[in-house]
CSV table of C-alpha atoms and ligand atoms in Angstrom, one decimal:
chain,number,residue,atom,x,y,z
A,1,MET,CA,91.6,-156.2,-106.5
A,2,LEU,CA,88.9,-155.0,-107.8
A,3,ARG,CA,88.8,-151.3,-109.0
A,4,THR,CA,86.8,-149.1,-110.1
A,5,PRO,CA,86.2,-148.8,-114.0
A,6,GLN,CA,86.8,-145.6,-113.7
A,7,GLU,CA,90.3,-145.8,-112.5
A,8,VAL,CA,92.3,-146.2,-115.2
A,9,VAL,CA,95.2,-148.3,-114.0
A,10,THR,CA,98.2,-148.7,-116.2
A,11,SER,CA,100.3,-151.4,-116.4
A,12,GLY,CA,103.5,-149.1,-115.8
A,13,ILE,CA,104.9,-150.6,-120.0
A,14,SER,CA,101.8,-148.8,-121.7
A,15,ASN,CA,99.2,-146.9,-120.7
A,16,GLU,CA,96.5,-149.7,-121.6
A,17,PRO,CA,94.0,-150.6,-118.2
A,18,GLU,CA,94.5,-153.4,-115.8
A,19,ILE,CA,92.7,-156.5,-116.6
A,20,PHE,CA,90.8,-156.3,-112.9
A,21,THR,CA,90.1,-152.9,-113.9
A,22,LEU,CA,88.3,-154.0,-117.1
A,23,PHE,CA,86.2,-157.1,-115.8
A,24,SER,CA,85.4,-154.7,-112.7
A,25,MET,CA,81.2,-154.0,-111.9
A,26,ARG,CA,82.2,-151.8,-109.1
A,27,GLY,CA,80.3,-148.7,-108.5
A,28,ARG,CA,77.6,-149.9,-111.1
A,29,SER,CA,74.2,-151.2,-111.0
A,30,ALA,CA,72.6,-154.5,-112.9
A,31,ILE,CA,69.4,-156.0,-113.2
A,32,VAL,CA,69.1,-159.7,-114.6
A,33,THR,CA,65.6,-161.0,-115.3
A,34,GLY,CA,64.8,-164.8,-114.0
A,35,GLY,CA,67.2,-163.7,-111.4
A,36,ALA,CA,65.1,-165.7,-109.0
A,37,ARG,CA,66.7,-169.3,-109.9
A,38,GLY,CA,68.7,-171.2,-111.4
A,39,LEU,CA,71.2,-169.2,-113.8
A,40,GLY,CA,69.5,-165.6,-113.3
A,41,ILE,CA,70.8,-166.2,-109.4
A,42,THR,CA,73.9,-167.3,-110.0
A,43,LEU,CA,74.6,-164.8,-112.7
A,44,ALA,CA,73.4,-162.3,-110.5
A,45,SER,CA,76.3,-164.0,-108.5
A,46,ALA,CA,79.1,-163.0,-110.8
A,47,LEU,CA,78.1,-159.4,-111.0
A,48,VAL,CA,77.9,-158.9,-107.0
A,49,GLU,CA,81.6,-160.5,-107.1
A,50,ALA,CA,82.6,-158.0,-110.1
A,51,GLY,CA,81.2,-155.4,-107.5
A,52,ALA,CA,78.0,-154.1,-108.9
A,53,ASP,CA,74.9,-153.3,-106.9
A,54,VAL,CA,72.4,-156.2,-108.5
A,55,TYR,CA,68.5,-156.1,-108.9
A,56,CYS,CA,66.8,-160.2,-109.5
A,57,CYS,CA,63.7,-159.3,-111.3
A,58,ASP,CA,61.3,-163.0,-112.0
A,59,ILE,CA,58.0,-163.3,-111.5
A,60,LEU,CA,58.5,-165.4,-109.1
A,61,PRO,CA,56.9,-164.0,-105.6
A,62,GLU,CA,60.1,-164.6,-103.6
A,63,PRO,CA,63.8,-166.2,-105.0
A,64,SER,CA,64.6,-169.5,-104.0
A,65,PRO,CA,65.4,-169.5,-100.6
A,66,GLU,CA,68.4,-170.8,-100.0
A,67,GLU,CA,70.4,-169.2,-102.8
A,68,TRP,CA,68.9,-165.7,-101.8
A,69,LYS,CA,70.1,-165.7,-98.6
A,70,ALA,CA,73.9,-166.9,-99.9
A,71,LEU,CA,73.6,-163.9,-102.4
A,72,GLN,CA,72.8,-161.7,-99.7
A,73,ASN,CA,75.3,-163.0,-97.6
A,74,LYS,CA,77.7,-162.3,-100.3
A,75,ALA,CA,76.3,-159.2,-101.3
A,76,ALA,CA,76.9,-158.3,-97.5
A,77,ASN,CA,81.0,-159.5,-97.5
A,78,LEU,CA,81.3,-157.2,-100.7
A,79,LYS,CA,79.7,-154.1,-99.5
A,80,VAL,CA,77.2,-154.1,-102.4
A,81,ARG,CA,73.4,-154.4,-102.3
A,82,VAL,CA,71.5,-157.0,-103.8
A,83,GLN,CA,67.8,-156.5,-103.9
A,84,TYR,CA,64.5,-158.8,-105.3
A,85,ARG,CA,61.8,-157.6,-108.3
A,86,GLN,CA,58.1,-159.2,-108.6
A,87,MET,CA,58.2,-158.6,-112.3
A,88,ASP,CA,56.3,-160.7,-115.6
A,89,ILE,CA,59.3,-159.5,-118.7
A,90,THR,CA,55.9,-159.8,-121.2
A,91,ASN,CA,54.4,-156.6,-119.2
A,92,ALA,CA,55.6,-153.5,-120.9
A,93,GLU,CA,54.5,-151.4,-118.9
A,94,GLN,CA,55.2,-153.3,-115.1
A,95,THR,CA,58.6,-153.6,-116.5
A,96,ALA,CA,58.9,-149.9,-117.0
A,97,ASP,CA,57.7,-149.5,-113.6
A,98,VAL,CA,59.8,-151.7,-112.0
A,99,PHE,CA,63.0,-150.5,-114.4
A,100,ALA,CA,62.0,-146.9,-113.2
A,101,SER,CA,61.6,-148.2,-109.5
A,102,ILE,CA,64.8,-149.2,-109.2
A,103,GLU,CA,66.2,-145.5,-111.5
A,104,GLU,CA,64.6,-143.9,-108.3
A,105,GLU,CA,66.5,-146.7,-106.0
A,106,ILE,CA,70.2,-145.7,-108.1
A,107,GLN,CA,69.7,-142.3,-107.2
A,108,HIS,CA,68.5,-142.2,-104.0
A,109,ASN,CA,71.6,-144.5,-102.9
A,110,ALA,CA,73.8,-142.3,-104.4
A,111,SER,CA,77.1,-141.0,-102.0
A,112,GLU,CA,79.0,-138.3,-101.9
A,113,GLY,CA,77.8,-137.5,-105.3
A,114,LYS,CA,78.8,-140.6,-107.0
A,115,ILE,CA,75.8,-142.7,-108.6
A,116,LYS,CA,75.9,-145.9,-109.8
A,117,LEU,CA,74.2,-145.8,-112.5
A,118,LEU,CA,72.6,-148.8,-114.4
A,119,ARG,CA,75.0,-150.0,-117.4
A,120,ALA,CA,74.4,-154.2,-117.6
A,121,VAL,CA,71.2,-155.8,-117.8
A,122,ILE,CA,71.1,-159.2,-118.6
A,123,ALA,CA,67.9,-160.5,-119.8
A,124,CYS,CA,67.6,-164.6,-118.7
A,125,ALA,CA,63.8,-165.0,-117.6
A,126,ALA,CA,62.2,-167.9,-120.2
A,127,THR,CA,60.2,-170.6,-120.2
A,128,GLN,CA,60.7,-174.3,-121.8
A,129,GLN,CA,57.9,-176.5,-123.1
A,130,GLU,CA,57.9,-180.1,-124.6
A,131,VAL,CA,55.6,-180.5,-127.3
A,132,PRO,CA,55.5,-182.8,-130.8
A,133,ALA,CA,55.3,-179.7,-133.3
A,134,ILE,CA,52.3,-181.8,-134.9
A,135,ASP,CA,50.7,-181.4,-131.5
A,136,TYR,CA,51.4,-178.2,-130.2
A,137,LEU,CA,48.9,-175.7,-129.8
A,138,VAL,CA,48.8,-172.4,-131.1
A,139,GLU,CA,48.2,-170.7,-128.0
A,140,ASP,CA,51.1,-172.7,-126.4
A,141,PHE,CA,53.1,-172.0,-129.2
A,142,GLU,CA,52.3,-168.0,-129.1
A,143,ARG,CA,52.6,-168.2,-125.5
A,144,MET,CA,56.8,-169.1,-125.6
A,145,MET,CA,57.0,-166.4,-128.5
A,146,ARG,CA,55.6,-164.3,-125.8
A,147,ILE,CA,57.6,-165.2,-123.0
A,148,ASN,CA,60.7,-165.3,-124.8
A,149,VAL,CA,61.2,-163.3,-127.0
A,150,THR,CA,58.5,-160.4,-126.4
A,151,GLY,CA,59.1,-160.6,-123.0
A,152,THR,CA,63.3,-160.3,-123.7
A,153,PHE,CA,62.2,-157.0,-126.6
A,154,ILE,CA,60.3,-156.0,-123.5
A,155,THR,CA,63.7,-156.6,-120.8
A,156,CYS,CA,66.1,-155.1,-123.7
A,157,GLN,CA,64.0,-151.9,-124.5
A,158,ALA,CA,63.9,-151.0,-120.9
A,159,ALA,CA,67.8,-151.5,-120.6
A,160,ALA,CA,68.3,-149.1,-123.4
A,161,ARG,CA,65.6,-146.2,-122.5
A,162,ASN,CA,67.7,-146.6,-118.8
A,163,MET,CA,70.7,-145.9,-119.8
A,164,SER,CA,70.2,-143.5,-123.0
A,165,ARG,CA,68.2,-141.4,-120.4
A,166,HIS,CA,71.7,-140.9,-118.6
A,167,GLY,CA,73.8,-141.1,-121.5
A,168,LYS,CA,76.5,-142.9,-119.8
A,169,GLY,CA,75.8,-146.3,-122.0
A,170,GLY,CA,75.6,-149.8,-121.0
A,171,SER,CA,75.6,-153.8,-121.9
A,172,ILE,CA,72.5,-155.9,-122.5
A,173,VAL,CA,73.3,-159.8,-122.3
A,174,VAL,CA,70.4,-161.9,-123.6
A,175,ILE,CA,70.8,-165.5,-122.5
A,176,GLY,CA,70.0,-167.3,-125.7
A,177,SER,CA,70.6,-171.2,-126.4
A,178,MET,CA,72.9,-173.7,-128.2
A,179,SER,CA,68.7,-174.8,-129.0
A,180,GLY,CA,68.6,-171.5,-131.3
A,181,ARG,CA,71.4,-172.9,-134.0
A,182,VAL,CA,70.5,-176.9,-133.5
A,183,ALA,CA,67.0,-179.3,-132.9
A,184,ASN,CA,67.7,-180.9,-129.3
A,185,ARG,CA,68.0,-185.0,-129.9
A,186,GLY,CA,64.7,-186.6,-128.1
A,187,ILE,CA,63.2,-183.3,-127.1
A,188,ALA,CA,60.6,-181.8,-129.3
A,189,CYS,CA,60.6,-178.3,-128.2
A,190,SER,CA,60.0,-176.8,-131.9
A,191,ALA,CA,58.5,-173.6,-130.0
A,192,TYR,CA,61.1,-173.0,-127.4
A,193,ASN,CA,64.2,-173.3,-130.4
A,194,ALA,CA,62.5,-170.9,-132.4
A,195,THR,CA,62.4,-168.7,-129.3
A,196,LYS,CA,65.6,-169.0,-129.1
A,197,ALA,CA,66.9,-168.6,-133.1
A,198,ALA,CA,64.8,-165.7,-132.5
A,199,VAL,CA,66.4,-163.7,-129.5
A,200,ASN,CA,70.2,-164.3,-131.0
A,201,GLN,CA,68.9,-162.3,-134.4
A,202,LEU,CA,67.3,-159.9,-132.1
A,203,THR,CA,71.0,-159.2,-130.2
A,204,ARG,CA,72.2,-158.6,-133.2
A,205,ASN,CA,69.6,-156.0,-134.3
A,206,LEU,CA,69.6,-154.3,-131.1
A,207,ALA,CA,73.4,-154.2,-131.3
A,208,CYS,CA,73.2,-152.2,-134.6
A,209,GLU,CA,70.3,-149.5,-133.4
A,210,TRP,CA,72.0,-148.9,-129.9
A,211,ALA,CA,75.5,-148.5,-130.8
A,212,ALA,CA,75.6,-144.6,-131.8
A,213,ASP,CA,74.6,-144.8,-128.0
A,214,LYS,CA,77.1,-146.6,-126.5
A,215,ILE,CA,75.4,-149.5,-125.8
A,216,ARG,CA,76.1,-153.1,-126.6
A,217,VAL,CA,74.0,-156.1,-126.9
A,218,ASN,CA,75.3,-159.4,-127.5
A,219,SER,CA,74.2,-163.1,-126.6
A,220,ILE,CA,75.8,-166.0,-124.3
A,221,SER,CA,73.9,-169.5,-126.1
A,222,PRO,CA,74.4,-172.2,-123.6
A,223,GLY,CA,74.5,-176.2,-123.5
A,224,TYR,CA,72.3,-178.2,-121.2
A,225,ILE,CA,73.0,-177.1,-117.2
A,226,HIS,CA,71.4,-178.4,-114.2
A,227,THR,CA,68.9,-176.0,-113.3
A,228,ALA,CA,65.3,-176.0,-112.4
A,229,MET,CA,64.4,-176.3,-116.1
A,230,LEU,CA,66.4,-178.9,-117.3
A,231,ASN,CA,65.1,-180.8,-114.2
A,232,SER,CA,61.8,-180.5,-114.9
A,233,LEU,CA,62.6,-182.2,-118.5
A,234,LEU,CA,64.6,-184.9,-117.1
A,235,LYS,CA,61.6,-185.3,-114.4
A,236,ALA,CA,59.1,-186.3,-117.1
A,237,ASN,CA,61.8,-188.0,-119.6
A,238,PRO,CA,65.0,-188.9,-117.1
A,239,GLN,CA,66.7,-191.0,-119.9
A,240,LEU,CA,67.4,-187.8,-121.4
A,241,LEU,CA,70.4,-187.5,-119.4
A,242,GLY,CA,72.3,-189.9,-121.1
A,243,LEU,CA,71.6,-187.8,-124.4
A,244,MET,CA,72.4,-185.0,-123.1
A,245,GLN,CA,75.6,-185.9,-121.9
A,246,SER,CA,76.5,-188.0,-124.7
A,247,GLY,CA,75.4,-184.7,-126.8
A,248,ASN,CA,79.4,-182.8,-126.0
A,249,PRO,CA,82.6,-184.6,-127.2
A,250,MET,CA,83.1,-183.7,-123.0
A,251,HIS,CA,80.0,-186.4,-122.1
A,252,ARG,CA,78.4,-184.0,-119.2
A,253,VAL,CA,75.8,-181.1,-118.5
A,254,ALA,CA,77.3,-177.8,-117.4
A,255,LYS,CA,76.7,-176.3,-114.1
A,256,PRO,CA,75.2,-172.7,-114.1
A,257,HIS,CA,79.0,-171.1,-112.3
A,258,GLU,CA,80.1,-172.3,-115.5
A,259,PHE,CA,78.6,-169.0,-117.6
A,260,LYS,CA,79.5,-166.4,-114.9
A,261,GLY,CA,82.7,-166.1,-116.6
A,262,ALA,CA,80.8,-164.8,-119.8
A,263,ALA,CA,78.6,-162.9,-117.9
A,264,VAL,CA,80.9,-160.7,-116.5
A,265,PHE,CA,83.1,-160.7,-119.8
A,266,LEU,CA,79.7,-159.1,-121.5
A,267,ALA,CA,78.5,-157.2,-119.0
A,268,SER,CA,82.1,-155.3,-118.3
A,269,ASP,CA,84.2,-153.1,-120.3
A,270,ALA,CA,86.5,-156.2,-120.6
A,271,SER,CA,84.5,-156.5,-123.9
A,272,SER,CA,83.9,-152.7,-124.8
A,273,PHE,CA,84.7,-154.2,-128.7
A,274,THR,CA,82.5,-156.8,-128.4
A,275,THR,CA,78.6,-156.3,-129.9
A,276,GLY,CA,76.1,-157.9,-132.1
A,277,THR,CA,77.7,-161.7,-131.3
A,278,ASP,CA,77.0,-164.9,-130.2
A,279,LEU,CA,79.2,-166.5,-127.4
A,280,LEU,CA,78.3,-170.7,-128.0
A,281,ILE,CA,79.5,-172.3,-124.3
A,282,ASP,CA,78.3,-175.6,-124.6
A,283,GLY,CA,80.6,-178.2,-124.1
A,284,GLY,CA,81.6,-178.4,-127.4
A,285,HIS,CA,77.8,-179.8,-128.5
A,286,CYS,CA,77.4,-177.7,-131.9
A,287,ALA,CA,81.2,-178.9,-132.8
A,288,TRP,CA,80.0,-182.3,-132.8
B,301,LIG,N1,69.1,-175.2,-118.5
B,301,LIG,C1,69.5,-175.4,-119.5
B,301,LIG,O1,69.6,-176.4,-120.1
B,301,LIG,C2,69.2,-174.3,-120.4
B,301,LIG,C3,70.1,-174.4,-121.4
B,301,LIG,C4,70.3,-173.5,-122.3
B,301,LIG,C5,69.7,-171.9,-122.4
B,301,LIG,N2,69.1,-171.9,-121.0
B,301,LIG,C6,68.2,-170.0,-120.6
B,301,LIG,O2,68.8,-170.0,-119.6
B,301,LIG,C7,67.9,-169.8,-119.1
B,301,LIG,C8,67.7,-169.7,-117.8
B,301,LIG,O3,67.3,-170.7,-117.7
B,301,LIG,P1,67.3,-172.6,-116.5
B,301,LIG,O4,67.8,-173.2,-117.3
B,301,LIG,O5,67.9,-171.1,-114.7
B,301,LIG,O6,65.8,-172.0,-116.4
B,301,LIG,P2,64.7,-171.4,-114.9
B,301,LIG,O7,63.3,-172.3,-114.9
B,301,LIG,O8,64.9,-172.2,-113.0
B,301,LIG,O9,65.2,-169.9,-115.3
B,301,LIG,C9,63.9,-169.3,-115.5
B,301,LIG,C10,63.6,-167.8,-114.6
B,301,LIG,O10,63.0,-167.5,-115.5
B,301,LIG,C11,61.5,-167.0,-114.8
B,301,LIG,N3,60.3,-165.9,-116.0
B,301,LIG,C12,59.9,-167.1,-117.0
B,301,LIG,N4,59.1,-166.5,-117.5
B,301,LIG,C13,58.8,-165.5,-116.3
B,301,LIG,C14,58.1,-163.6,-116.9
B,301,LIG,N5,57.6,-163.9,-118.1
B,301,LIG,N6,58.7,-163.0,-116.3
B,301,LIG,C15,59.3,-163.0,-115.4
B,301,LIG,N7,60.6,-163.8,-115.4
B,301,LIG,C16,60.1,-165.0,-115.7
B,301,LIG,C17,61.1,-167.8,-114.2
B,301,LIG,O11,60.5,-167.8,-112.7
B,301,LIG,C18,62.7,-168.5,-113.2
B,301,LIG,O12,63.2,-167.8,-112.5
B,301,LIG,C19,66.7,-169.0,-120.1
B,301,LIG,O13,66.9,-168.3,-120.4
B,301,LIG,C20,67.0,-171.0,-121.0
B,301,LIG,O14,66.6,-170.8,-121.6
B,301,LIG,C21,69.2,-172.6,-120.6
């Protein structure tokens, strides 16, 4: 039974909040960038299941139709809202406008004086490209930095500005990658890996700057996941799948749902003392 995080329920033997209360996002709103498909829409679905109203933002004009329909049905059953907004995270002005329009809508939807404030943002939007470093065009390298690093910063800044305005604080979850820690065997992706290392450090700095405003910032660094991003790499080079699977002791690639628990943990009060950290979820790839 999910309760609102505000309803502190005691266990009977102590004054500690119960576990389902800690993980609940009921009475809160959340934004997920990269929310049109893949990992982003799966994490949006996790937040909906945890009780949040969720806004998916992505550069694509429309979300993936099948996944969006399923998410809408889930939200309707759970009596929460899901909305989609087209937004380019590299455009600071547009991102600020979209966050402001969401803030207005949140105020507008308030019922009986209860406002579902924006309390969680998952920065999941990113891009990938495979080019040998020796041939990498500087323009392409800079484009990758612009989307994955500057775009993530723009998202986090817009989130923190909103959360400090309402004063209740919140949680920002940055999606990194195990590729921020290791070079990927068989894949020439120096620019992508540099961006993922950069967002891990960005997470630590933002966590330290914003803790006083009750804003927590953490990252999740996934291993290989079956999504459109991975499929485009495999389309160009099908034998990579075997290399990816054999790269971890579990001998498999993850499914997007295997990150839902970590995302809700970091987005909710379940992680209230967690900030500036990175959850490496890679099937043991980096341990091997
Ligand atoms: N798939 C994997 O194996 C894997 C592994 C580790 C980390 N990740 C990370 O997970 C996240 C999600 O990746 P995915 O696998 O679902 O890939 P994906 O390509 O399916 O999703 C990425 C989404 O980001 C959006 N996007 C790209 N540029 C944008 C911009 N400028 N503004 C707004 N949206 C933009 C895309 O349109 C897309 O919907 C990324 O941060 C990725 O780096 C993926």
